[in-house]
Coordinates of C-alpha atoms and ligand atoms in Angstrom, one line a residue:
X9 CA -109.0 42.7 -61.5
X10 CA -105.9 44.0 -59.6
X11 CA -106.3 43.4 -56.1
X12 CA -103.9 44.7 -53.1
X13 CA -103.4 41.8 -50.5
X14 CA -99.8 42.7 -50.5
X15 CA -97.5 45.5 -51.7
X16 CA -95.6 43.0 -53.5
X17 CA -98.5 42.8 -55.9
X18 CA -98.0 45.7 -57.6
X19 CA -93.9 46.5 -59.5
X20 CA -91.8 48.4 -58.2
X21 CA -92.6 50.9 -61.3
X22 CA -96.2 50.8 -59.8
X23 CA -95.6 51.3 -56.5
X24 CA -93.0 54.4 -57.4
X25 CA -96.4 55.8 -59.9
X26 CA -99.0 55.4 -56.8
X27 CA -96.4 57.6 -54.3
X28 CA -95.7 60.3 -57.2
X29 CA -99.4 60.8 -57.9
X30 CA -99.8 60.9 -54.2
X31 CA -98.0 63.6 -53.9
X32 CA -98.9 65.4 -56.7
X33 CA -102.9 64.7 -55.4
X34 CA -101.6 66.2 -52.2
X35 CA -100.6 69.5 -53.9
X36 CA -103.7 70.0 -55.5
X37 CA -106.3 67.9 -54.2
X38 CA -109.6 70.0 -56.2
X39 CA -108.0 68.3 -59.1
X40 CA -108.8 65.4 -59.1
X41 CA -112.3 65.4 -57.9
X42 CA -114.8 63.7 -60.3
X43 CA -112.5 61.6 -60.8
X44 CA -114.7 58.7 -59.5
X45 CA -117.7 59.8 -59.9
X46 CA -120.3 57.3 -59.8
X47 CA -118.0 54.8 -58.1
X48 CA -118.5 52.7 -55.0
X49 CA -116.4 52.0 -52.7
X50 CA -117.1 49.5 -49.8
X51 CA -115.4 49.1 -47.1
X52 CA -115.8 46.1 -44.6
X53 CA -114.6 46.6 -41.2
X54 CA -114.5 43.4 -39.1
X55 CA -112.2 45.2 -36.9
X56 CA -112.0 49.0 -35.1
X57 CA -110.0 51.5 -37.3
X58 CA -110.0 55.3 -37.1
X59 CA -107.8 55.8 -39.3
X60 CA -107.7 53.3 -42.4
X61 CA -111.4 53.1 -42.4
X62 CA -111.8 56.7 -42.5
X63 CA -108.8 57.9 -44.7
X64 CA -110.2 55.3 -47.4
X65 CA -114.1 57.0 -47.0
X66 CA -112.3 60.6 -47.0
X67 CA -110.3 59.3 -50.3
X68 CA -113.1 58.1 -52.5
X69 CA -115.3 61.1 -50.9
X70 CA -112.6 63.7 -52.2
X71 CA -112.3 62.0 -55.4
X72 CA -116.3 62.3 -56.3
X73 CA -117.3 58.6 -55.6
X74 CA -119.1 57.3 -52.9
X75 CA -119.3 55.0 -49.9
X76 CA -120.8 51.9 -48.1
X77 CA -120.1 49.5 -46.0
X78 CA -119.7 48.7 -42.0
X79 CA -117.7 49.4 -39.6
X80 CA -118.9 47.0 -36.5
X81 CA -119.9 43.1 -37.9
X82 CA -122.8 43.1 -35.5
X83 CA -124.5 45.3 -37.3
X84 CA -124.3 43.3 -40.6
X85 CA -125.3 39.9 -41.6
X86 CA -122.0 38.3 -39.9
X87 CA -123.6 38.6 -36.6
X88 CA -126.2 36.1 -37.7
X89 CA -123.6 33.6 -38.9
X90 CA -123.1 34.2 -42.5
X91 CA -119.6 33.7 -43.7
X92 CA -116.8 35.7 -45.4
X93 CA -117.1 34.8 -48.8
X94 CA -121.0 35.5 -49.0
X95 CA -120.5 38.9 -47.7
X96 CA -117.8 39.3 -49.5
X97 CA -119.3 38.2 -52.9
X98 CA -122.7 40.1 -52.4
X99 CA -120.7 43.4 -51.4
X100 CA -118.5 43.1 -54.3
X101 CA -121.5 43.5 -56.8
X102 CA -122.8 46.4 -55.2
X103 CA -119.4 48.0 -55.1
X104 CA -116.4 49.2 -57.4
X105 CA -113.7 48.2 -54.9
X106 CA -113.3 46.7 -51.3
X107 CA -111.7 47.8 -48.8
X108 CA -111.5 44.8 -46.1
X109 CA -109.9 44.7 -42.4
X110 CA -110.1 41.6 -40.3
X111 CA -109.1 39.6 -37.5
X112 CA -107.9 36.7 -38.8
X113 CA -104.3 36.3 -41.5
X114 CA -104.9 35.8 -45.4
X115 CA -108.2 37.4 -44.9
X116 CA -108.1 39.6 -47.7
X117 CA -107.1 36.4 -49.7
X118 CA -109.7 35.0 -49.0
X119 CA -111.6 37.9 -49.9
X120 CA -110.2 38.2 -53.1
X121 CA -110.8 34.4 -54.0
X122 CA -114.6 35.3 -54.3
X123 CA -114.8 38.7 -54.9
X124 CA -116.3 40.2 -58.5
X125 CA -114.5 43.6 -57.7
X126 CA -110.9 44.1 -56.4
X127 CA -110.2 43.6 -53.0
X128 CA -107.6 45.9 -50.9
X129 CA -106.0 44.2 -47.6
X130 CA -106.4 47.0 -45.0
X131 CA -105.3 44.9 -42.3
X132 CA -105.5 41.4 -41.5
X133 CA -104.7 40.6 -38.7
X134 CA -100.8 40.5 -37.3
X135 CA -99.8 40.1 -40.8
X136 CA -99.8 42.7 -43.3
X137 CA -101.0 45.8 -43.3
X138 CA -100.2 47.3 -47.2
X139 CA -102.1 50.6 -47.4
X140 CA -100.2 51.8 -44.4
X141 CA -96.8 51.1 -45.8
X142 CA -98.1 53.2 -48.8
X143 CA -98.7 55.8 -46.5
X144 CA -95.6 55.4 -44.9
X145 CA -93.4 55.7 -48.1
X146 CA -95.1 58.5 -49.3
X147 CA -94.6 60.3 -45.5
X148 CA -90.7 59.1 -46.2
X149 CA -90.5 60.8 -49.7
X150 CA -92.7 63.9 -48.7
X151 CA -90.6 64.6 -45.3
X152 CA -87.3 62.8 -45.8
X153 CA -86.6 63.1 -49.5
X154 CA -85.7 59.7 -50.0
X155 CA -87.3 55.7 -49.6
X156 CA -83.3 54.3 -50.0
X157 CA -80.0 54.5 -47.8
X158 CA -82.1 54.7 -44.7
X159 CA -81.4 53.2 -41.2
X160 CA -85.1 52.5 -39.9
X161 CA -85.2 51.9 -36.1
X162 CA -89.0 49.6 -35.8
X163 CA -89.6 49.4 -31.7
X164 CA -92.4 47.6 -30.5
X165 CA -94.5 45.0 -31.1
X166 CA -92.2 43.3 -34.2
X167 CA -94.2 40.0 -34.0
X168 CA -97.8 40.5 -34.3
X169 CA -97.3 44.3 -35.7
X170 CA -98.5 44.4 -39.5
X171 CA -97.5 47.8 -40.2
X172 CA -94.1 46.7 -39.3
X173 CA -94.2 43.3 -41.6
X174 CA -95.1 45.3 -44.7
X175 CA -93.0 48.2 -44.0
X176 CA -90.0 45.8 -43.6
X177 CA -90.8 43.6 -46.4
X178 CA -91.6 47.1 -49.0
X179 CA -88.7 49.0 -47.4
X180 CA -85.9 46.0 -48.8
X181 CA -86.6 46.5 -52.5
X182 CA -85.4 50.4 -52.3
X183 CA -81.5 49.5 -51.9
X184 CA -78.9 49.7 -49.1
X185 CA -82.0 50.0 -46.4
X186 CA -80.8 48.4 -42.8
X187 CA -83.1 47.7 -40.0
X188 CA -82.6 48.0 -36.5
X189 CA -85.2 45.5 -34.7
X190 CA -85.9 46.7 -31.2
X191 CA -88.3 44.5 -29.1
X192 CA -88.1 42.3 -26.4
X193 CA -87.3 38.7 -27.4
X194 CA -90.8 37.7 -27.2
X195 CA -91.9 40.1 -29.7
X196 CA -89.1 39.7 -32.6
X197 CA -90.2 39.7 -35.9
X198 CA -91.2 36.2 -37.7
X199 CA -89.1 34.3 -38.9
X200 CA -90.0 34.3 -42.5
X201 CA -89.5 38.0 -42.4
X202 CA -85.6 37.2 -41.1
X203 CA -85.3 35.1 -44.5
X204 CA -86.5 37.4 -46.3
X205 CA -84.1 39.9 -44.8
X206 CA -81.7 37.7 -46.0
X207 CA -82.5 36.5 -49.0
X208 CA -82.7 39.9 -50.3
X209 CA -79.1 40.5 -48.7
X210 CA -80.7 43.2 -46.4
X211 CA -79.3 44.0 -43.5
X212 CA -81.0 43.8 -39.7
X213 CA -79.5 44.2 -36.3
X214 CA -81.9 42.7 -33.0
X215 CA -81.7 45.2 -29.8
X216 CA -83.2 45.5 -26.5
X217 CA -82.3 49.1 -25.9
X218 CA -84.0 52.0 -27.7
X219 CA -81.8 54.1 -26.0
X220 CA -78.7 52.5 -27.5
X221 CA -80.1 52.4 -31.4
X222 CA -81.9 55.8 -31.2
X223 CA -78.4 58.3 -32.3
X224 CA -78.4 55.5 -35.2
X225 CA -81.4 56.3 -36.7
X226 CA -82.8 58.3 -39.3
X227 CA -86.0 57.1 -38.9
X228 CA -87.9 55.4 -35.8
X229 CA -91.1 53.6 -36.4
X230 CA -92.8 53.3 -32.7
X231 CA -95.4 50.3 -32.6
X232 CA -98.4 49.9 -30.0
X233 CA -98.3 46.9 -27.9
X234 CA -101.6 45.3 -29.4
X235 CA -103.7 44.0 -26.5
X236 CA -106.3 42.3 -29.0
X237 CA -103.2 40.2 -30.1
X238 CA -102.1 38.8 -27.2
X239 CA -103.6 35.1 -26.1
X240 CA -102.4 36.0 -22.4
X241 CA -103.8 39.1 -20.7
X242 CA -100.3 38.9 -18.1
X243 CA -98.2 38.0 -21.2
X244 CA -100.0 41.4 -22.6
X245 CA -99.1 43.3 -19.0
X246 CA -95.6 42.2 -18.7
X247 CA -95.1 43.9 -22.6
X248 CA -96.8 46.8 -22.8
X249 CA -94.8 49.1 -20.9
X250 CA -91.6 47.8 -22.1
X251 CA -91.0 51.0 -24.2
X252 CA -91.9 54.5 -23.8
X253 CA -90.3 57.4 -26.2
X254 CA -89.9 60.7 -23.9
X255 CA -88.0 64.0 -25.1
X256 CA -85.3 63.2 -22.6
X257 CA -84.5 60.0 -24.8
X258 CA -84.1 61.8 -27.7
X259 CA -81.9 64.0 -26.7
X260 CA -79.2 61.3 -28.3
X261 CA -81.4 61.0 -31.7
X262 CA -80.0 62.8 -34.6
X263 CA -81.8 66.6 -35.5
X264 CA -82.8 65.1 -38.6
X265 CA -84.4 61.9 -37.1
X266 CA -88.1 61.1 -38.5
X267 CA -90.4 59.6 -35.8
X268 CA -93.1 57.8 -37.1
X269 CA -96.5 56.0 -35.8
X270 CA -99.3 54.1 -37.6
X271 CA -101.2 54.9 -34.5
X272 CA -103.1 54.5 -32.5
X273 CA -100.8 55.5 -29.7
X274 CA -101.2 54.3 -25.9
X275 CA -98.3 54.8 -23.6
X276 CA -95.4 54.3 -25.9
X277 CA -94.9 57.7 -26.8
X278 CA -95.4 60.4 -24.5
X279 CA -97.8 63.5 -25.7
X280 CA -95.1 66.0 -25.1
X281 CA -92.9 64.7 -27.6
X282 CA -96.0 65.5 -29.8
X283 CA -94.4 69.1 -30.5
X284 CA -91.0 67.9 -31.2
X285 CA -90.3 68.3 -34.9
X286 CA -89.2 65.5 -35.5
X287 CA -92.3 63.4 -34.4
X288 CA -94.5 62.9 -38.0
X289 CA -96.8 60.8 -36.6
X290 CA -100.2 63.4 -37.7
X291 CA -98.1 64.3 -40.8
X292 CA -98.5 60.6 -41.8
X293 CA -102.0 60.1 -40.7
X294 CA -103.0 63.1 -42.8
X295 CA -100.4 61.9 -45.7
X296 CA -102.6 58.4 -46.3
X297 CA -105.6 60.0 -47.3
X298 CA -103.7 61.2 -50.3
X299 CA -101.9 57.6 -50.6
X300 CA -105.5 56.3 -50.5
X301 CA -106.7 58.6 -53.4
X302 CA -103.6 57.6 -55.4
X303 CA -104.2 53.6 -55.1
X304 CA -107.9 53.8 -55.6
X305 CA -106.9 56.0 -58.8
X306 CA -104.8 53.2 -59.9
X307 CA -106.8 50.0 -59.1
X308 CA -109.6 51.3 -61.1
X309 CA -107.4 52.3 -63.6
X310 CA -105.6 50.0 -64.8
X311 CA -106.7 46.5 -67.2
X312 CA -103.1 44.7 -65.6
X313 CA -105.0 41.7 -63.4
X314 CA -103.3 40.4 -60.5
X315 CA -103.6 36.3 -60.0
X316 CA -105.0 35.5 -56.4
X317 CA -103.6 32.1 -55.8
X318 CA -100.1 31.3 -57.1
X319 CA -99.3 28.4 -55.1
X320 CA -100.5 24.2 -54.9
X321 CA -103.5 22.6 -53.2
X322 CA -102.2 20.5 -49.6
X323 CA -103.8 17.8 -48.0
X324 CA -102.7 19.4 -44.8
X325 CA -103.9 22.3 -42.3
X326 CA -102.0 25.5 -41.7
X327 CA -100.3 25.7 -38.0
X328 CA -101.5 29.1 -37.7
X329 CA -104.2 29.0 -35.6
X330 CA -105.2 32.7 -36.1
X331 CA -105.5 31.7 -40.1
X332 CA -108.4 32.5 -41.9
X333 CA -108.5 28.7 -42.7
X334 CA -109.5 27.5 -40.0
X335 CA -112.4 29.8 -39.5
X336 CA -113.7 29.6 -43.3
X337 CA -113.8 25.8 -43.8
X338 CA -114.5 26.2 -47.5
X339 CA -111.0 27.8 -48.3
X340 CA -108.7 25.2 -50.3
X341 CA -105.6 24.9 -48.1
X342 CA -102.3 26.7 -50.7
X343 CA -99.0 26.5 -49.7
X344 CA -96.4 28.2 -51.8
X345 CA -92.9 26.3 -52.3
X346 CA -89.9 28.2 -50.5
X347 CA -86.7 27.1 -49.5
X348 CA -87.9 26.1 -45.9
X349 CA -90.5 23.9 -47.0
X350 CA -94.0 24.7 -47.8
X351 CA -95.7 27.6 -46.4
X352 CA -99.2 28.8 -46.2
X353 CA -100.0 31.4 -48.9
X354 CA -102.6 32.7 -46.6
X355 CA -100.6 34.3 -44.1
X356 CA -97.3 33.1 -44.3
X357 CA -97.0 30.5 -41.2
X358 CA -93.5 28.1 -42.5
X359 CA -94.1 25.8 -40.0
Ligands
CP7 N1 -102.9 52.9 -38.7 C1 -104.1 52.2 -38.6 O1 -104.3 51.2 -39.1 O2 -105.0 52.9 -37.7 P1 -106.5 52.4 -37.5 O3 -106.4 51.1 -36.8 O4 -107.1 53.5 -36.7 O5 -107.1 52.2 -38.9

């Protein structure tokens, strides 16, 4: 089975096939319906989503197949206690392919550890968040030409903000990519990402000032202030108004400037910068349907398996507290080997 947990799971030679067919889907879309007929495809949504949920019911719709799942645990079998992998591994006969959001990091993971179908991460938690990076790159090559030689501007939530984790981590194997970081220090990105950065001999600058990185840019990636991730309610208050994107600031952004959102927007873009030209953010919505179609097309067409756990069994429990390990006490604890010690294959906590 090939399961998506992380966009490193698939080559690079993948990755470039999924956003080509994308966009060929996106030309014609009438041609590739039947494509999965008499396929299920379930998705299990322990967390809201308008978009991801719906794009991925839209995608299998369009291509013939079919749908179930839910959207809201209560309504299922979690609300009377039963755990991940049972849901998971009942589902995942009844279905083709999973689609799973959750709360807690190394969810999917989890998911795929017990799962009789492949499993696709579409969100968990503040960690990664793969199937919108695919719908980012294919918004990049669609409206910008181009996934290399960019300087990409992320603002925002950097530390609990999955769309940003993946994006970053995806963008650094297309070469001479540089990142400007913009948060407050609170909300910098983790430090494993920074490594990472690094050891791929990426390039990232850390600012306070969207206003001073904005004429840099040739693309801006905006980021909600996530209330749900936030311990403190005050700590959540003092952040969330931190940064707001107007038309007067981008008055110093380049004409050819791409401003993107994974959305859902609150404050930090204001809705008259919604008929600027440069702001993609609906684009990109409308482009992951497409990037959906493509990677369900692929999964459930290819025979190359991906392994699930590549790392050693530890004695020892994972300092993440919002890790799917400490809610699912059945997990076996992995840790992969990396220069800074062990780290939780999970969700990627190095400490
Ligand atoms: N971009 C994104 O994940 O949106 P939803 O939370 O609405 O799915």
């Amino acid at each position: 089975m090939k399961h998506l947990i992380d966009l490193d799971d698939f080559s690079l030679e993948e990755l470039n096939g999924i956003i080509e067919q994308a966009v060929e889907i996106e030309k014609n879309p009438m041609a590739f319906h039947g494509r999965m007929t008499g396929r299920i495809l379930g998705t299990l949504f322990y967390e809201p989503s308008t978009r991801t949920q719906m794009s991925f019911q839209t995608a299998m719709l369009r291509l013939g197949g079919q749908i179930v799942g839910f959207d809201d645990p209560q309504t299922a079998s979690v609300s009377k206690g039963e755990n991940l992998k049972d849901t998971v591994k009942v589902v995942s006969n009844y279905a083709d392919i999973i689609a799973i959001r959750h709360p807690l990091e190394g969810s999917a993971k989890a998911a795929a550890q017990c799962a009789d179908c492949p499993i696709i991460n579409a969100g968990d938690g503040g960690h990664l968040h793969p199937t919108q990076t695919l719908t980012d790159l294919v918004t990049l090559m669609c409206e910008k030409g181009r996934l290399d030689n960019l300087t990409i501007g992320l603002c925002g939530d950097l530390k609990f903000g999955r769309t940003v984790h993946s994006l970053i981590k995806t963008m650094l194997r297309y070469p001479n990519n540089r990142f400007i970081l913009i948060s407050t220090p609170e909300l910098t990105i983790p430090d494993y990402l920074k490594k990472a950065i690094e050891q791929a001999n990426g390039s990232y600058t850390e600012i306070s000032s969207l206003e001073e990185a904005l004429p840099l840019l040739d693309v801006l990636y905006m980021t909600r202030i996530q209330r749900e991730r936030f311990e403190s309610l005050q700590e959540y208050r003092r952040q969330k108004d931190v940064y707001k994107l107007d038309c007067n600031k981008l008055t110093h952004a380049r004409e050819d400037l791409k401003i993107l959102h994974p959305l859902p927007r609150v404050d930090e873009i204001d809705t008259d910068v919604d008929d600027d030209p440069r702001a993609l953010y609906f684009v990109q919505a409308n482009h992951g349907v497409f990037a959906r179609m493509s990677l369900i097309l692929h999964m459930l067409g290819t025979d190359d398996p991906s392994p699930v756990m590549a790392g050693q069994i530890l004695d020892r429990d994972c300092a993440n507290s919002r890790c799917i390990t400490h809610q699912e006490q059945y997990l076996k604890h992995y840790y992969l080997d990396t220069p800074s010690g062990p780290a939780c294959e999970y969700c990627d906590c190095h400490e």
